[in-house]
Coordinates of C-alpha atoms and ligand atoms in Angstrom, one line a residue:
M260 CA 95.3 89.4 91.4
F261 CA 92.8 89.8 94.7
N262 CA 90.0 91.2 95.2
R263 CA 89.4 94.2 97.5
E264 CA 86.2 93.7 98.4
E265 CA 86.9 90.4 99.8
Y266 CA 88.7 92.3 102.0
L267 CA 87.7 95.9 102.5
S268 CA 83.7 97.3 101.6
N269 CA 83.9 100.5 99.6
S270 CA 82.9 102.7 102.4
E271 CA 86.1 101.9 104.6
W272 CA 88.6 101.9 101.5
N273 CA 87.1 105.4 100.3
A274 CA 87.5 107.2 103.9
F275 CA 91.0 105.3 104.0
L276 CA 91.5 106.8 100.2
E277 CA 90.9 110.1 101.7
A278 CA 92.5 110.5 104.4
S279 CA 95.7 109.0 103.3
K280 CA 96.1 110.5 99.6
D281 CA 98.5 113.2 100.9
F282 CA 100.7 111.4 103.0
A283 CA 104.3 111.0 101.7
T284 CA 104.7 106.5 101.5
P285 CA 105.4 103.9 102.9
N286 CA 103.2 104.6 106.0
I287 CA 100.1 102.4 107.3
F288 CA 96.8 103.9 108.3
V289 CA 95.3 101.5 110.8
N290 CA 91.5 102.0 111.2
T291 CA 90.3 101.5 114.9
T292 CA 86.4 101.1 114.5
S293 CA 88.0 98.1 112.5
I294 CA 89.0 97.1 116.4
H295 CA 86.7 97.8 118.0
H296 CA 84.0 95.7 115.3
R297 CA 87.0 92.3 116.3
F298 CA 86.7 92.9 119.6
V299 CA 83.3 93.2 120.0
Q300 CA 83.2 90.0 117.7
L301 CA 85.8 88.2 120.6
K302 CA 83.2 89.3 123.3
D303 CA 80.6 87.6 121.9
S304 CA 82.0 84.5 120.5
F305 CA 83.9 83.5 123.9
P306 CA 81.5 85.8 126.4
Y307 CA 82.9 83.9 129.7
A308 CA 86.6 84.8 128.6
H309 CA 88.2 87.6 130.0
I310 CA 90.2 88.9 127.4
Y311 CA 94.4 90.6 127.4
Y312 CA 95.3 92.2 124.5
A313 CA 99.0 90.9 123.2
V314 CA 100.0 94.9 123.1
K315 CA 103.9 93.7 121.2
S316 CA 101.0 92.5 118.1
N317 CA 100.3 96.9 117.3
P318 CA 101.3 99.1 120.9
G319 CA 99.6 102.8 119.6
I320 CA 98.5 105.1 122.4
P321 CA 95.4 104.8 120.3
V322 CA 94.9 101.4 120.2
L323 CA 95.7 101.0 123.7
K324 CA 93.0 103.2 124.3
L325 CA 90.6 101.9 122.7
L326 CA 91.0 98.7 123.9
D327 CA 91.0 100.0 127.6
Q328 CA 87.6 102.1 126.7
L329 CA 85.9 98.6 125.3
G330 CA 87.9 96.6 129.0
S331 CA 90.1 94.9 127.4
N332 CA 93.1 93.5 129.7
F333 CA 96.6 93.8 128.6
D334 CA 99.5 91.0 128.2
I335 CA 103.1 93.1 129.2
A336 CA 105.9 91.3 127.0
S337 CA 108.7 94.0 128.6
R338 CA 108.6 97.4 131.1
Y339 CA 108.8 99.6 127.9
E340 CA 105.4 97.8 127.2
L341 CA 103.8 98.2 130.9
D342 CA 105.3 102.1 130.9
R343 CA 103.5 102.3 128.2
V344 CA 99.8 101.0 129.1
L345 CA 99.8 102.5 132.9
S346 CA 100.4 105.9 131.3
L347 CA 97.1 105.7 130.2
G348 CA 96.3 104.8 133.5
V349 CA 95.5 101.2 133.2
S350 CA 95.6 99.3 136.8
P351 CA 98.2 97.2 137.1
D352 CA 95.8 94.5 137.7
R353 CA 94.5 94.3 134.8
T354 CA 97.7 93.2 133.5
S355 CA 100.2 90.5 133.1
Y356 CA 103.5 89.5 132.1
G357 CA 103.4 86.9 129.7
N358 CA 107.1 87.1 128.7
T359 CA 108.7 84.0 130.2
I360 CA 112.3 85.6 128.7
K361 CA 112.4 88.5 131.6
K362 CA 115.2 90.0 133.8
A363 CA 115.4 89.5 137.5
K364 CA 115.2 93.9 137.6
D365 CA 112.1 93.4 135.8
I366 CA 110.4 91.7 137.6
A367 CA 111.3 94.1 140.0
Y368 CA 109.9 96.4 137.9
F369 CA 106.7 95.4 137.5
Y370 CA 106.7 94.3 141.0
E371 CA 107.1 97.2 142.1
K372 CA 104.2 99.6 139.7
G373 CA 102.1 96.3 141.2
V374 CA 101.8 93.2 138.6
R375 CA 101.1 90.2 140.1
M376 CA 100.2 87.7 137.3
Y377 CA 103.7 85.9 135.9
A378 CA 104.2 83.6 132.9
T379 CA 107.3 81.3 133.6
D380 CA 108.6 77.7 131.4
S381 CA 112.0 77.7 133.5
K382 CA 113.2 76.5 137.2
E383 CA 115.6 79.9 137.1
D384 CA 113.0 82.2 136.2
L385 CA 110.5 80.6 139.0
K386 CA 112.6 81.7 141.0
N387 CA 113.7 85.0 139.9
I388 CA 109.9 85.9 140.3
A389 CA 109.9 84.0 144.0
K390 CA 112.2 86.6 145.2
Y391 CA 111.7 89.7 143.4
A392 CA 107.7 89.5 142.8
P393 CA 106.5 87.7 146.2
N394 CA 102.7 85.4 146.5
S395 CA 102.4 87.1 143.1
R396 CA 100.4 83.8 140.7
I397 CA 101.8 82.1 138.7
Y398 CA 101.0 80.2 135.4
V399 CA 103.4 78.2 133.4
R400 CA 103.9 77.8 130.1
I401 CA 103.7 75.1 128.0
L402 CA 104.8 74.2 125.0
V403 CA 102.2 72.5 122.2
E404 CA 103.9 71.6 118.9
N405 CA 102.2 73.3 116.2
S406 CA 105.0 74.4 112.9
T407 CA 103.2 73.6 110.4
T408 CA 99.4 74.2 110.3
A409 CA 100.4 78.0 112.0
D410 CA 102.1 81.0 110.0
W411 CA 104.2 82.3 112.0
P412 CA 104.4 79.6 115.1
L413 CA 105.5 80.1 118.6
S414 CA 106.8 76.5 119.7
R415 CA 109.9 75.2 120.7
K416 CA 111.1 78.8 122.0
F417 CA 108.5 78.8 124.7
G418 CA 107.2 76.5 126.9
C419 CA 108.0 73.2 128.9
H420 CA 107.1 69.8 129.2
P421 CA 103.9 68.8 130.7
D422 CA 105.9 66.9 133.4
M423 CA 108.3 70.3 133.7
A424 CA 105.4 72.8 134.0
Y425 CA 103.9 69.7 136.5
D426 CA 107.5 70.6 138.7
L427 CA 106.7 73.7 138.5
L428 CA 103.6 74.9 139.7
V429 CA 104.9 73.0 143.1
Q430 CA 108.0 74.0 143.1
A431 CA 106.1 78.0 143.0
R432 CA 104.0 76.3 145.6
D433 CA 106.6 75.7 147.6
L434 CA 108.4 79.0 147.3
G435 CA 105.8 80.8 148.6
L436 CA 103.7 81.9 145.6
T437 CA 100.0 81.1 143.9
P438 CA 99.9 78.5 141.4
Y439 CA 97.5 79.5 138.9
G440 CA 97.2 77.9 136.2
I441 CA 98.5 76.6 132.5
S442 CA 99.3 78.7 129.1
F443 CA 100.2 78.2 126.0
H444 CA 99.8 79.2 123.2
V445 CA 98.9 77.4 119.7
G446 CA 101.0 79.9 116.9
S447 CA 99.8 82.7 115.7
Q448 CA 97.7 82.1 112.9
Q449 CA 96.9 78.9 113.8
R450 CA 94.2 77.7 110.5
D451 CA 94.3 74.3 112.8
I452 CA 91.6 74.9 115.5
G453 CA 91.8 71.0 115.8
Q454 CA 95.4 72.5 117.4
W455 CA 93.4 73.8 120.9
N456 CA 91.4 70.5 121.1
D457 CA 95.3 68.7 122.0
A458 CA 96.7 71.6 124.1
I459 CA 92.7 71.9 126.4
A460 CA 93.5 67.9 126.8
K461 CA 97.6 68.1 127.3
T462 CA 95.5 71.5 130.3
K463 CA 92.9 69.3 131.3
Y464 CA 95.8 66.2 132.5
L465 CA 97.9 68.4 134.5
F466 CA 95.0 69.7 136.5
E467 CA 93.9 67.0 137.2
S468 CA 96.7 65.0 138.6
I469 CA 98.5 68.6 140.3
E470 CA 95.0 68.4 142.5
E471 CA 94.8 64.2 143.3
E472 CA 98.6 64.6 143.8
E473 CA 99.4 67.9 145.3
G474 CA 96.1 69.1 146.7
I475 CA 97.2 71.9 144.6
K476 CA 93.5 73.6 142.7
L477 CA 94.6 76.1 139.6
S478 CA 92.7 78.2 138.7
M479 CA 92.7 79.6 134.8
I480 CA 93.4 78.8 130.9
N481 CA 95.2 81.1 129.3
M482 CA 94.3 80.2 125.8
G483 CA 97.0 82.9 124.1
G484 CA 96.0 84.2 121.0
G485 CA 96.3 82.5 117.0
F486 CA 92.8 83.0 116.1
P487 CA 92.9 84.6 112.5
A488 CA 93.4 87.4 110.7
H489 CA 92.2 87.6 107.1
Y490 CA 94.8 87.2 104.6
I491 CA 95.9 85.6 101.2
Q492 CA 95.1 81.8 102.7
P493 CA 91.8 80.7 104.1
T494 CA 91.0 80.2 107.3
N495 CA 87.9 79.5 109.5
E496 CA 85.6 82.3 110.8
L497 CA 86.5 83.3 114.2
K498 CA 82.7 81.7 115.1
E499 CA 83.2 78.2 114.1
Y500 CA 87.1 78.8 116.6
A501 CA 84.8 79.6 119.2
S502 CA 81.9 77.0 119.2
E503 CA 84.2 74.7 118.3
I504 CA 87.0 75.9 121.2
T505 CA 84.1 75.6 123.8
R506 CA 83.1 72.5 122.9
Y507 CA 86.9 70.9 124.4
L508 CA 86.6 72.6 127.5
Q509 CA 83.7 71.6 127.8
D510 CA 84.2 68.1 127.1
D511 CA 87.5 67.8 129.2
F512 CA 86.3 70.3 131.2
G513 CA 82.1 69.8 131.6
E514 CA 81.1 72.0 134.0
D515 CA 84.3 72.5 135.8
V516 CA 85.8 75.1 133.3
P517 CA 88.2 77.0 135.0
M518 CA 89.0 80.6 134.2
I519 CA 89.4 81.0 131.3
V520 CA 91.7 83.7 129.5
L521 CA 92.8 84.5 125.9
E522 CA 95.1 86.8 124.8
P523 CA 93.9 88.3 120.9
G524 CA 96.8 90.3 118.8
R525 CA 96.9 90.1 115.4
S526 CA 93.2 87.8 114.8
L527 CA 91.7 92.2 117.2
V528 CA 94.4 95.0 114.7
A529 CA 95.2 92.7 112.1
D530 CA 93.2 93.2 109.4
S531 CA 92.4 97.3 110.9
G532 CA 95.7 98.3 108.5
I533 CA 96.9 99.6 105.2
L534 CA 100.3 99.8 104.3
T535 CA 100.7 101.8 101.0
S536 CA 104.2 101.9 99.5
E537 CA 105.1 103.4 96.0
V538 CA 106.7 101.3 93.1
V539 CA 111.0 102.4 93.0
L540 CA 111.7 100.6 90.6
V541 CA 111.1 97.7 87.6
S542 CA 113.1 96.1 85.6
R543 CA 113.9 92.6 84.6
K544 CA 117.8 90.2 84.2
N545 CA 117.7 89.8 80.9
N546 CA 116.1 90.4 77.9
T547 CA 113.8 87.9 77.2
A548 CA 113.6 87.3 81.2
L549 CA 109.5 86.6 81.8
Q550 CA 109.3 88.2 85.7
R551 CA 109.1 91.7 86.7
W552 CA 111.1 92.2 89.6
V553 CA 109.2 95.3 91.3
Y554 CA 110.9 96.8 93.7
L555 CA 108.9 99.4 96.9
D556 CA 109.9 102.1 99.1
T557 CA 109.0 99.0 101.7
G558 CA 110.1 96.4 102.3
K559 CA 111.5 93.4 105.3
F560 CA 113.5 95.7 107.2
N561 CA 110.7 98.5 107.3
G562 CA 107.5 96.9 108.6
L563 CA 106.8 93.4 105.7
I564 CA 109.5 91.6 108.8
E565 CA 106.7 88.6 108.7
T566 CA 107.2 88.3 104.1
L567 CA 110.0 86.2 106.5
D568 CA 110.4 82.4 105.0
E569 CA 107.1 84.2 102.9
S570 CA 105.2 82.9 106.2
I571 CA 102.6 85.6 106.0
K572 CA 101.8 86.4 102.2
Y573 CA 99.0 89.7 102.5
P574 CA 97.0 90.4 99.6
V575 CA 98.5 92.8 97.6
I576 CA 96.5 96.1 95.5
T577 CA 97.3 98.3 92.9
E578 CA 95.7 101.7 91.5
K579 CA 96.3 99.7 87.9
D580 CA 93.9 96.5 89.4
G581 CA 92.7 95.2 86.4
S582 CA 94.0 95.1 84.3
K583 CA 96.5 92.6 82.5
E584 CA 99.1 90.9 85.0
G585 CA 101.8 89.1 85.4
E586 CA 104.4 87.3 87.1
V587 CA 105.9 90.1 89.8
I588 CA 108.6 89.0 92.4
L589 CA 108.4 91.4 95.4
A590 CA 111.7 93.9 96.8
G591 CA 112.0 95.5 99.4
P592 CA 114.3 98.5 98.8
T593 CA 117.2 98.0 101.0
C594 CA 121.0 97.0 99.9
D595 CA 120.2 93.8 101.3
S596 CA 119.7 91.1 99.3
A597 CA 117.4 89.3 102.2
D598 CA 114.7 92.3 101.6
I599 CA 112.4 90.4 99.1
M600 CA 109.5 89.4 100.2
Y601 CA 108.1 87.1 98.0
E602 CA 109.3 85.3 95.1
H603 CA 108.4 81.6 95.3
E604 CA 104.8 82.7 96.3
K605 CA 103.5 84.0 91.9
Y606 CA 101.9 87.3 92.6
K607 CA 100.6 88.6 89.1
L608 CA 100.7 93.0 89.3
P609 CA 99.7 94.6 86.5
V610 CA 101.4 94.7 83.2
D611 CA 102.0 98.7 82.7
L612 CA 102.3 99.3 86.8
K613 CA 105.3 101.5 86.6
I614 CA 107.9 104.3 88.6
G615 CA 105.6 106.7 91.5
D616 CA 102.8 103.8 91.2
K617 CA 100.5 102.7 94.6
V618 CA 101.1 99.2 95.8
Y619 CA 98.3 98.9 98.9
W620 CA 99.5 96.1 101.4
L621 CA 96.4 94.7 103.2
S622 CA 95.5 93.5 106.2
T623 CA 99.5 94.6 107.6
G624 CA 98.6 96.6 111.2
A625 CA 99.2 94.0 113.6
Y626 CA 103.5 92.7 113.4
T627 CA 104.7 96.1 111.2
S628 CA 105.3 99.5 112.2
S629 CA 106.9 98.7 115.5
Y630 CA 109.0 95.5 114.0
A631 CA 110.4 98.2 111.5
S632 CA 114.5 98.5 111.8
V633 CA 115.3 102.4 113.3
S634 CA 117.9 103.1 110.9
F635 CA 118.7 100.4 108.3
N636 CA 120.1 102.1 105.0
G637 CA 118.5 105.7 106.6
F638 CA 115.4 104.9 106.3
P639 CA 113.6 106.2 108.5
P640 CA 110.9 103.7 110.7
I641 CA 107.9 104.0 108.0
K642 CA 105.2 105.7 110.6
T643 CA 101.9 104.5 110.7
Y644 CA 98.4 107.3 111.3
Y645 CA 95.6 106.1 113.8
M646 CA 92.2 106.5 111.8
T647 CA 89.6 107.1 115.2
K648 CA 86.4 108.7 115.1
D649 CA 88.0 112.1 116.3
G650 CA 90.2 112.5 113.5
L651 CA 93.6 111.2 112.9
F652 CA 96.8 110.2 115.3
D653 CA 99.8 109.2 115.4
E654 CA 101.3 106.1 117.2
N655 CA 101.0 108.4 120.1
D656 CA 98.7 110.3 119.8
N657 CA 99.7 113.5 119.1
P658 CA 96.6 114.7 116.8
I659 CA 98.1 114.9 112.7
A660 CA 96.7 117.3 110.5
K661 CA 96.7 117.2 106.5
P662 CA 99.8 117.8 104.8
E663 CA 100.4 120.7 102.9
Ligands
PLP221 C1 102.3 87.1 120.0 C2 101.7 86.4 121.6 C3 100.2 86.2 121.8 C4 99.7 86.7 120.8 O1 99.5 86.0 119.6 P1 98.5 85.8 118.0 O2 98.7 85.0 117.4 O3 99.3 87.3 117.6 O4 97.1 86.8 118.6 C5 99.4 85.9 122.6 N1 99.9 85.4 123.7 C6 101.4 85.4 124.0 C7 102.1 84.8 125.3 C8 102.2 86.0 123.2 O5 103.5 86.0 122.7

């Protein structure tokens, strides 16, 4: 159904097969060389931007170490992520607390660790930041509408109306904080580049009005993530995103473009991962059913949560690709009927697919392993292995020996 070579070169594929062949399934192999390339490509496309990696997309230590070496900054969602990043010796001034939903005691924790840049979108949170992280820099997240063209929308729950963002920035100043900028996230895997245009226009309006009316000069625009990974549905190339978005910025801000922050997650790490699963059962619901059910040894609760509502459509390949194919429903192994990955989207797999065959899920380096349940139905969380130029490591950077 899918042409593997569209996603991975022969040498990448062969290196993966060689490294992974003796490991029990399910597992995910992440190739950090691919992340390295993506980071360099992003830097080249947006030479003026400061990159804050969204740690939640893949918090593996080998990934964080690589990005640290490449000079990335880090956008952090919780104190646990902060500990993980600081444990590598990253200086706290290279981090931001980007989650707008936080406890007062966590703000105090970040402040004590030296973090001085905070996102907010509400009055109560702002008051807590003023109290527990005095003098820090504040950026306010604005609401943007993105639900139909982003495959994994991040609207509604986060951000506030621009009028409210204005008020929050004024209050930030009055509370002794530094009103620093505006942030937005146009939705993850955003396929419509024009979404950045609308968000930048709203931002421009805020920059202008707050300077005119309040004398507050904002310094920074945080344009979030949303850049594409390579799944089934086509997107533009990253360089297309970059040239369009750069033009929007110049159209609105001319020579006076503020400091630009990007918070990529998916676009840096997704394409580096391959999830290997094994067929547990192939069955039909009646004697003449045309569709087969293919049950795998992993599913929604163990790495594939982004198949929720069939939102992210991963390319799936098998060892038997090339032979005759037929429609399947793809499901996981747990006793929960929500554990179905694809039913409406018609995936086709070889008709001779058998119990024990391997099924590979490409582009699964982002939002997979860290989303796995702890032990639903007793299944342990899926393991991730990181292929680096120094060898194979687990998510805590322990070297991995080949299985016997
Ligand atoms: C999750 C998240 C990101 C990463 O978004 P991607 O679309 O995966 O690149 C960036 N910023 C914030 C605030 C996020 O919550």
